[in-house]
Amino acid sequence: MSIFNRILFEDNHLIAVNKQSGDLVQGDKTGDVILPDLIKDYIAKKYDKPGAVFLGVTHRLDRPTSGVVVFARTSKALPRMNKLFAEHNTKKTYWAVVEGTTPHKQERLVHHLVRNTKQNKSYAHDHGVPNSKEAILTYKVIQKLDRYTLLEIALETGRHHQIRAQLSKIGCVIKGDLKYGARRSNKDGSIHLHARQLEFIHPVKKEPVKIIAPVPTGDAIWKAVSK
């Protein structure tokens, strides 16, 4: 699907897209094309802009994750958006399809995460340990299937692989997430974690913004839980 068909929000200062699994928000050792470059090309063509197009990264999603990602189109908006995210003045809502069922219909999880940079993985502990950071989220069950459960997740903190690590810790591994204990991978390398909604006050216009991302198309599980 082209970038044009994935634009969720756009004005003079911001642009939000529905990230597909596999898209890179920032460059890595693979050298694959990154999402910001695709968006810059889109902006240059749409507005017939000569020269370099400004685009600032305000937050990130893991490569196998899909959903809302917002970028700054101006140098005025970038530091303001960075501050909103840094100070947790945004409301992030995720959907996750997990294996099996959860222990409760709704629960607030508090763990202490330790990041292993060599493994690119975070480990959740019930109590504080050296180099750990507190991680908090709330989940609620939205729908149950035969073998999977759809959860809606609200983040209170923004740690590395937080949702993946915390859900794995309580025995609710995200579908396809081999790194955190899934039974099998998804054929396309994705995991069933989707940044469903993002809410914040516009950094320039000071108006409330709510952006909702449709779930990935062509996937039977997402189709089943999004009816």
PDB file of C-alpha atoms in Angstrom:
ATOM      1  CA  MET A   1       0.000   0.000   0.000  1.00  0.00           C
ATOM      2  CA  SER A   2       1.436   3.388  -1.004  1.00  0.00           C
ATOM      3  CA  ILE A   3       2.112   6.166   1.491  1.00  0.00           C
ATOM      4  CA  PHE A   4      -0.668   8.209  -0.111  1.00  0.00           C
ATOM      5  CA  ASN A   5      -3.226   5.620   1.004  1.00  0.00           C
ATOM      6  CA  ARG A   6      -1.791   5.441   4.503  1.00  0.00           C
ATOM      7  CA  ILE A   7      -1.977   9.119   5.490  1.00  0.00           C
ATOM      8  CA  LEU A   8      -4.090   9.458   8.641  1.00  0.00           C
ATOM      9  CA  PHE A   9      -3.580  13.152   9.421  1.00  0.00           C
ATOM     10  CA  GLU A  10      -1.840  16.005   7.657  1.00  0.00           C
ATOM     11  CA  ASP A  11      -1.509  19.759   8.121  1.00  0.00           C
ATOM     12  CA  ASN A  12       1.261  22.354   7.774  1.00  0.00           C
ATOM     13  CA  HIS A  13       3.084  21.152  10.899  1.00  0.00           C
ATOM     14  CA  LEU A  14       2.400  17.419  11.288  1.00  0.00           C
ATOM     15  CA  ILE A  15       1.820  14.311   9.246  1.00  0.00           C
ATOM     16  CA  ALA A  16       0.698  10.928  10.596  1.00  0.00           C
ATOM     17  CA  VAL A  17       0.746   7.632   8.725  1.00  0.00           C
ATOM     18  CA  ASN A  18      -0.445   4.106   9.332  1.00  0.00           C
ATOM     19  CA  LYS A  19       2.838   2.246   9.650  1.00  0.00           C
ATOM     20  CA  GLN A  20       2.919  -1.254   8.202  1.00  0.00           C
ATOM     21  CA  SER A  21       4.781  -4.098   9.834  1.00  0.00           C
ATOM     22  CA  GLY A  22       8.306  -4.095   8.415  1.00  0.00           C
ATOM     23  CA  ASP A  23       8.510  -0.325   7.991  1.00  0.00           C
ATOM     24  CA  LEU A  24      11.541   1.231   9.655  1.00  0.00           C
ATOM     25  CA  VAL A  25      10.993   4.522  11.491  1.00  0.00           C
ATOM     26  CA  GLN A  26      14.773   4.932  11.829  1.00  0.00           C
ATOM     27  CA  GLY A  27      17.652   3.411   9.905  1.00  0.00           C
ATOM     28  CA  ASP A  28      19.333   0.255  11.150  1.00  0.00           C
ATOM     29  CA  LYS A  29      22.117  -2.103  10.088  1.00  0.00           C
ATOM     30  CA  THR A  30      19.947  -3.587   7.316  1.00  0.00           C
ATOM     31  CA  GLY A  31      20.182  -0.380   5.298  1.00  0.00           C
ATOM     32  CA  ASP A  32      16.544  -0.786   4.236  1.00  0.00           C
ATOM     33  CA  VAL A  33      14.528   2.226   3.081  1.00  0.00           C
ATOM     34  CA  ILE A  34      13.085   4.111   6.044  1.00  0.00           C
ATOM     35  CA  LEU A  35       9.554   5.421   6.426  1.00  0.00           C
ATOM     36  CA  PRO A  36      10.589   9.106   6.756  1.00  0.00           C
ATOM     37  CA  ASP A  37      12.231   8.981   3.318  1.00  0.00           C
ATOM     38  CA  LEU A  38       9.021   7.645   1.771  1.00  0.00           C
ATOM     39  CA  ILE A  39       7.053  10.438   3.429  1.00  0.00           C
ATOM     40  CA  LYS A  40       9.533  13.069   2.256  1.00  0.00           C
ATOM     41  CA  ASP A  41       9.099  11.834  -1.316  1.00  0.00           C
ATOM     42  CA  TYR A  42       5.318  12.033  -0.907  1.00  0.00           C
ATOM     43  CA  ILE A  43       5.507  15.626   0.421  1.00  0.00           C
ATOM     44  CA  ALA A  44       7.931  16.716  -2.301  1.00  0.00           C
ATOM     45  CA  LYS A  45       5.670  15.393  -5.047  1.00  0.00           C
ATOM     46  CA  LYS A  46       2.372  16.542  -3.559  1.00  0.00           C
ATOM     47  CA  TYR A  47       3.498  20.111  -2.903  1.00  0.00           C
ATOM     48  CA  ASP A  48       6.049  20.313  -5.712  1.00  0.00           C
ATOM     49  CA  LYS A  49       8.777  21.200  -3.218  1.00  0.00           C
ATOM     50  CA  PRO A  50      12.271  21.820  -4.597  1.00  0.00           C
ATOM     51  CA  GLY A  51      15.266  20.868  -2.493  1.00  0.00           C
ATOM     52  CA  ALA A  52      15.317  19.000   0.797  1.00  0.00           C
ATOM     53  CA  VAL A  53      12.067  18.336   2.655  1.00  0.00           C
ATOM     54  CA  PHE A  54      12.101  18.747   6.445  1.00  0.00           C
ATOM     55  CA  LEU A  55      10.688  15.848   8.441  1.00  0.00           C
ATOM     56  CA  GLY A  56      11.350  15.179  12.127  1.00  0.00           C
ATOM     57  CA  VAL A  57      10.904  11.893  13.984  1.00  0.00           C
ATOM     58  CA  THR A  58       8.864  12.445  17.153  1.00  0.00           C
ATOM     59  CA  HIS A  59       8.458   8.839  18.397  1.00  0.00           C
ATOM     60  CA  ARG A  60       9.023   5.282  17.229  1.00  0.00           C
ATOM     61  CA  LEU A  61       7.359   1.918  16.778  1.00  0.00           C
ATOM     62  CA  ASP A  62       9.154  -1.423  16.648  1.00  0.00           C
ATOM     63  CA  ARG A  63       9.707  -2.718  13.120  1.00  0.00           C
ATOM     64  CA  PRO A  64       7.241  -5.655  13.378  1.00  0.00           C
ATOM     65  CA  THR A  65       4.548  -3.391  14.886  1.00  0.00           C
ATOM     66  CA  SER A  66       1.920  -1.470  12.909  1.00  0.00           C
ATOM     67  CA  GLY A  67      -0.165   1.630  13.555  1.00  0.00           C
ATOM     68  CA  VAL A  68      -0.096   5.385  14.108  1.00  0.00           C
ATOM     69  CA  VAL A  69       3.210   7.222  13.759  1.00  0.00           C
ATOM     70  CA  VAL A  70       3.317  11.022  13.672  1.00  0.00           C
ATOM     71  CA  PHE A  71       6.141  13.127  12.214  1.00  0.00           C
ATOM     72  CA  ALA A  72       6.873  16.858  12.415  1.00  0.00           C
ATOM     73  CA  ARG A  73       6.850  18.818   9.164  1.00  0.00           C
ATOM     74  CA  THR A  74       8.343  21.980  10.683  1.00  0.00           C
ATOM     75  CA  SER A  75      11.240  22.824  12.976  1.00  0.00           C
ATOM     76  CA  LYS A  76       8.708  24.628  15.176  1.00  0.00           C
ATOM     77  CA  ALA A  77       6.595  21.528  15.737  1.00  0.00           C
ATOM     78  CA  LEU A  78       9.440  19.026  16.255  1.00  0.00           C
ATOM     79  CA  PRO A  79      10.755  20.082  19.699  1.00  0.00           C
ATOM     80  CA  ARG A  80       7.218  20.655  20.940  1.00  0.00           C
ATOM     81  CA  MET A  81       6.109  17.180  19.893  1.00  0.00           C
ATOM     82  CA  ASN A  82       9.278  15.673  21.362  1.00  0.00           C
ATOM     83  CA  LYS A  83       8.426  17.382  24.651  1.00  0.00           C
ATOM     84  CA  LEU A  84       4.847  16.055  24.582  1.00  0.00           C
ATOM     85  CA  PHE A  85       6.107  12.501  24.219  1.00  0.00           C
ATOM     86  CA  ALA A  86       8.959  12.916  26.718  1.00  0.00           C
ATOM     87  CA  GLU A  87       6.596  14.268  29.371  1.00  0.00           C
ATOM     88  CA  HIS A  88       3.911  11.654  28.600  1.00  0.00           C
ATOM     89  CA  ASN A  89       1.390  14.282  27.528  1.00  0.00           C
ATOM     90  CA  THR A  90       0.056  12.042  24.793  1.00  0.00           C
ATOM     91  CA  LYS A  91      -2.486   9.245  25.126  1.00  0.00           C
ATOM     92  CA  LYS A  92      -1.435   6.067  23.348  1.00  0.00           C
ATOM     93  CA  THR A  93      -3.861   3.184  22.838  1.00  0.00           C
ATOM     94  CA  TYR A  94      -2.696  -0.132  21.411  1.00  0.00           C
ATOM     95  CA  TRP A  95      -4.459  -3.287  20.276  1.00  0.00           C
ATOM     96  CA  ALA A  96      -2.746  -6.617  20.806  1.00  0.00           C
ATOM     97  CA  VAL A  97      -3.812 -10.130  19.876  1.00  0.00           C
ATOM     98  CA  VAL A  98      -2.369 -12.517  22.454  1.00  0.00           C
ATOM     99  CA  GLU A  99      -2.181 -16.288  22.657  1.00  0.00           C
ATOM    100  CA  GLY A 100      -4.747 -17.849  24.975  1.00  0.00           C
ATOM    101  CA  THR A 101      -6.582 -15.836  27.601  1.00  0.00           C
ATOM    102  CA  THR A 102      -5.669 -13.240  30.225  1.00  0.00           C
ATOM    103  CA  PRO A 103      -5.930 -13.788  33.994  1.00  0.00           C
ATOM    104  CA  HIS A 104      -8.411 -10.901  34.290  1.00  0.00           C
ATOM    105  CA  LYS A 105     -10.827  -8.970  32.063  1.00  0.00           C
ATOM    106  CA  GLN A 106      -9.005  -5.789  33.039  1.00  0.00           C
ATOM    107  CA  GLU A 107      -5.750  -5.269  34.911  1.00  0.00           C
ATOM    108  CA  ARG A 108      -3.070  -2.688  35.650  1.00  0.00           C
ATOM    109  CA  LEU A 109       0.402  -4.161  35.261  1.00  0.00           C
ATOM    110  CA  VAL A 110       3.404  -2.752  37.098  1.00  0.00           C
ATOM    111  CA  HIS A 111       6.794  -4.281  36.342  1.00  0.00           C
ATOM    112  CA  HIS A 112      10.440  -3.289  36.401  1.00  0.00           C
ATOM    113  CA  LEU A 113      12.119  -3.644  33.008  1.00  0.00           C
ATOM    114  CA  VAL A 114      15.778  -4.265  32.297  1.00  0.00           C
ATOM    115  CA  ARG A 115      16.924  -3.715  28.726  1.00  0.00           C
ATOM    116  CA  ASN A 116      19.516  -5.996  27.160  1.00  0.00           C
ATOM    117  CA  THR A 117      20.924  -4.038  24.231  1.00  0.00           C
ATOM    118  CA  LYS A 118      22.897  -6.998  22.835  1.00  0.00           C
ATOM    119  CA  GLN A 119      19.731  -9.073  22.556  1.00  0.00           C
ATOM    120  CA  ASN A 120      17.528  -6.058  21.733  1.00  0.00           C
ATOM    121  CA  LYS A 121      15.139  -7.346  24.369  1.00  0.00           C
ATOM    122  CA  SER A 122      13.679  -6.221  27.687  1.00  0.00           C
ATOM    123  CA  TYR A 123      13.073  -8.424  30.713  1.00  0.00           C
ATOM    124  CA  ALA A 124      10.199  -7.770  33.123  1.00  0.00           C
ATOM    125  CA  HIS A 125      10.646  -8.283  36.869  1.00  0.00           C
ATOM    126  CA  ASP A 126       8.058  -8.126  39.631  1.00  0.00           C
ATOM    127  CA  HIS A 127      10.315  -6.008  41.820  1.00  0.00           C
ATOM    128  CA  GLY A 128      13.041  -3.439  41.273  1.00  0.00           C
ATOM    129  CA  VAL A 129      16.423  -4.858  40.268  1.00  0.00           C
ATOM    130  CA  PRO A 130      19.690  -3.151  39.260  1.00  0.00           C
ATOM    131  CA  ASN A 131      19.319  -0.959  36.144  1.00  0.00           C
ATOM    132  CA  SER A 132      15.559  -1.528  35.967  1.00  0.00           C
ATOM    133  CA  LYS A 133      12.933   1.076  35.064  1.00  0.00           C
ATOM    134  CA  GLU A 134       9.317   0.998  36.178  1.00  0.00           C
ATOM    135  CA  ALA A 135       6.848   0.065  33.435  1.00  0.00           C
ATOM    136  CA  ILE A 136       3.093   0.519  33.793  1.00  0.00           C
ATOM    137  CA  LEU A 137       0.197  -0.312  31.499  1.00  0.00           C
ATOM    138  CA  THR A 138      -3.475  -1.173  31.753  1.00  0.00           C
ATOM    139  CA  TYR A 139      -5.144  -3.753  29.553  1.00  0.00           C
ATOM    140  CA  LYS A 140      -8.763  -4.757  29.036  1.00  0.00           C
ATOM    141  CA  VAL A 141     -10.232  -7.613  27.043  1.00  0.00           C
ATOM    142  CA  ILE A 142     -12.072  -6.456  23.920  1.00  0.00           C
ATOM    143  CA  GLN A 143     -12.849  -9.784  22.273  1.00  0.00           C
ATOM    144  CA  LYS A 144     -12.125 -13.497  22.651  1.00  0.00           C
ATOM    145  CA  LEU A 145     -11.569 -15.980  19.851  1.00  0.00           C
ATOM    146  CA  ASP A 146     -10.993 -19.721  20.144  1.00  0.00           C
ATOM    147  CA  ARG A 147      -7.231 -19.472  20.586  1.00  0.00           C
ATOM    148  CA  TYR A 148      -6.586 -15.748  20.885  1.00  0.00           C
ATOM    149  CA  THR A 149      -7.720 -12.684  22.821  1.00  0.00           C
ATOM    150  CA  LEU A 150      -7.841  -9.072  21.630  1.00  0.00           C
ATOM    151  CA  LEU A 151      -6.651  -6.572  24.230  1.00  0.00           C
ATOM    152  CA  GLU A 152      -6.831  -2.801  24.340  1.00  0.00           C
ATOM    153  CA  ILE A 153      -3.801  -1.370  26.099  1.00  0.00           C
ATOM    154  CA  ALA A 154      -3.186   2.055  27.596  1.00  0.00           C
ATOM    155  CA  LEU A 155       0.423   2.967  28.353  1.00  0.00           C
ATOM    156  CA  GLU A 156       1.416   4.989  31.391  1.00  0.00           C
ATOM    157  CA  THR A 157       5.132   4.733  30.651  1.00  0.00           C
ATOM    158  CA  GLY A 158       7.070   4.305  27.419  1.00  0.00           C
ATOM    159  CA  ARG A 159       9.792   1.691  27.869  1.00  0.00           C
ATOM    160  CA  HIS A 160      11.678  -0.394  25.330  1.00  0.00           C
ATOM    161  CA  HIS A 161       9.451  -3.300  24.184  1.00  0.00           C
ATOM    162  CA  GLN A 162       7.244  -2.557  27.183  1.00  0.00           C
ATOM    163  CA  ILE A 163       3.975  -4.090  25.989  1.00  0.00           C
ATOM    164  CA  ARG A 164       5.710  -7.135  24.553  1.00  0.00           C
ATOM    165  CA  ALA A 165       7.715  -7.798  27.718  1.00  0.00           C
ATOM    166  CA  GLN A 166       4.930  -7.139  30.215  1.00  0.00           C
ATOM    167  CA  LEU A 167       2.335  -9.271  28.440  1.00  0.00           C
ATOM    168  CA  SER A 168       4.860 -12.084  28.054  1.00  0.00           C
ATOM    169  CA  LYS A 169       5.578 -11.872  31.779  1.00  0.00           C
ATOM    170  CA  ILE A 170       1.936 -12.689  32.625  1.00  0.00           C
ATOM    171  CA  GLY A 171       1.829 -15.522  30.080  1.00  0.00           C
ATOM    172  CA  CYS A 172      -0.016 -13.618  27.349  1.00  0.00           C
ATOM    173  CA  VAL A 173       2.470 -13.559  24.468  1.00  0.00           C
ATOM    174  CA  ILE A 174       1.576 -11.459  21.447  1.00  0.00           C
ATOM    175  CA  LYS A 175       0.768 -13.557  18.378  1.00  0.00           C
ATOM    176  CA  GLY A 176       3.856 -13.939  16.186  1.00  0.00           C
ATOM    177  CA  ASP A 177       6.278 -12.503  18.743  1.00  0.00           C
ATOM    178  CA  LEU A 178       8.940 -15.227  18.822  1.00  0.00           C
ATOM    179  CA  LYS A 179      11.365 -12.995  20.725  1.00  0.00           C
ATOM    180  CA  TYR A 180       9.002 -13.010  23.686  1.00  0.00           C
ATOM    181  CA  GLY A 181       7.842 -16.614  23.538  1.00  0.00           C
ATOM    182  CA  ALA A 182       5.214 -16.973  20.802  1.00  0.00           C
ATOM    183  CA  ARG A 183       4.600 -20.543  19.635  1.00  0.00           C
ATOM    184  CA  ARG A 184       5.230 -19.646  16.008  1.00  0.00           C
ATOM    185  CA  SER A 185       6.071 -16.651  13.848  1.00  0.00           C
ATOM    186  CA  ASN A 186       3.734 -14.871  11.459  1.00  0.00           C
ATOM    187  CA  LYS A 187       4.517 -15.558   7.809  1.00  0.00           C
ATOM    188  CA  ASP A 188       5.197 -11.881   7.061  1.00  0.00           C
ATOM    189  CA  GLY A 189       7.419 -11.364  10.113  1.00  0.00           C
ATOM    190  CA  SER A 190       4.859  -9.145  11.831  1.00  0.00           C
ATOM    191  CA  ILE A 191       3.580  -9.348  15.373  1.00  0.00           C
ATOM    192  CA  HIS A 192      -0.053  -8.687  16.261  1.00  0.00           C
ATOM    193  CA  LEU A 193       0.598  -5.389  18.043  1.00  0.00           C
ATOM    194  CA  HIS A 194      -1.014  -2.293  16.565  1.00  0.00           C
ATOM    195  CA  ALA A 195      -0.787   1.349  17.665  1.00  0.00           C
ATOM    196  CA  ARG A 196      -4.524   1.922  17.340  1.00  0.00           C
ATOM    197  CA  GLN A 197      -4.984   5.493  18.545  1.00  0.00           C
ATOM    198  CA  LEU A 198      -2.957   8.571  19.477  1.00  0.00           C
ATOM    199  CA  GLU A 199      -4.332  11.674  21.194  1.00  0.00           C
ATOM    200  CA  PHE A 200      -2.541  14.923  21.996  1.00  0.00           C
ATOM    201  CA  ILE A 201      -2.871  18.696  21.931  1.00  0.00           C
ATOM    202  CA  HIS A 202      -1.569  20.101  18.652  1.00  0.00           C
ATOM    203  CA  PRO A 203       1.849  21.685  19.367  1.00  0.00           C
ATOM    204  CA  VAL A 204       1.105  24.824  17.336  1.00  0.00           C
ATOM    205  CA  LYS A 205      -2.669  25.148  16.988  1.00  0.00           C
ATOM    206  CA  LYS A 206      -3.313  24.037  20.595  1.00  0.00           C
ATOM    207  CA  GLU A 207      -6.319  22.005  19.482  1.00  0.00           C
ATOM    208  CA  PRO A 208      -7.044  18.384  20.477  1.00  0.00           C
ATOM    209  CA  VAL A 209      -6.005  15.813  17.892  1.00  0.00           C
ATOM    210  CA  LYS A 210      -7.200  12.209  17.804  1.00  0.00           C
ATOM    211  CA  ILE A 211      -5.746   9.861  15.185  1.00  0.00           C
ATOM    212  CA  ILE A 212      -7.081   6.323  14.672  1.00  0.00           C
ATOM    213  CA  ALA A 213      -5.293   3.721  12.533  1.00  0.00           C
ATOM    214  CA  PRO A 214      -7.240   0.900  10.839  1.00  0.00           C
ATOM    215  CA  VAL A 215      -5.833  -2.554  11.580  1.00  0.00           C
ATOM    216  CA  PRO A 216      -3.742  -4.297   8.894  1.00  0.00           C
ATOM    217  CA  THR A 217      -5.740  -5.600   5.949  1.00  0.00           C
ATOM    218  CA  GLY A 218      -5.425  -9.077   4.501  1.00  0.00           C
ATOM    219  CA  ASP A 219      -4.893 -10.737   7.889  1.00  0.00           C
ATOM    220  CA  ALA A 220      -7.542 -13.219   9.010  1.00  0.00           C
ATOM    221  CA  ILE A 221      -7.027 -12.674  12.740  1.00  0.00           C
ATOM    222  CA  TRP A 222      -7.138  -8.882  12.541  1.00  0.00           C
ATOM    223  CA  LYS A 223     -10.195  -9.159  10.323  1.00  0.00           C
ATOM    224  CA  ALA A 224     -11.907 -11.464  12.829  1.00  0.00           C
ATOM    225  CA  VAL A 225     -11.312  -9.212  15.838  1.00  0.00           C
ATOM    226  CA  SER A 226     -12.071  -5.909  14.129  1.00  0.00           C
ATOM    227  CA  LYS A 227     -15.622  -6.717  13.019  1.00  0.00           C
TER     228      LYS A 227
END
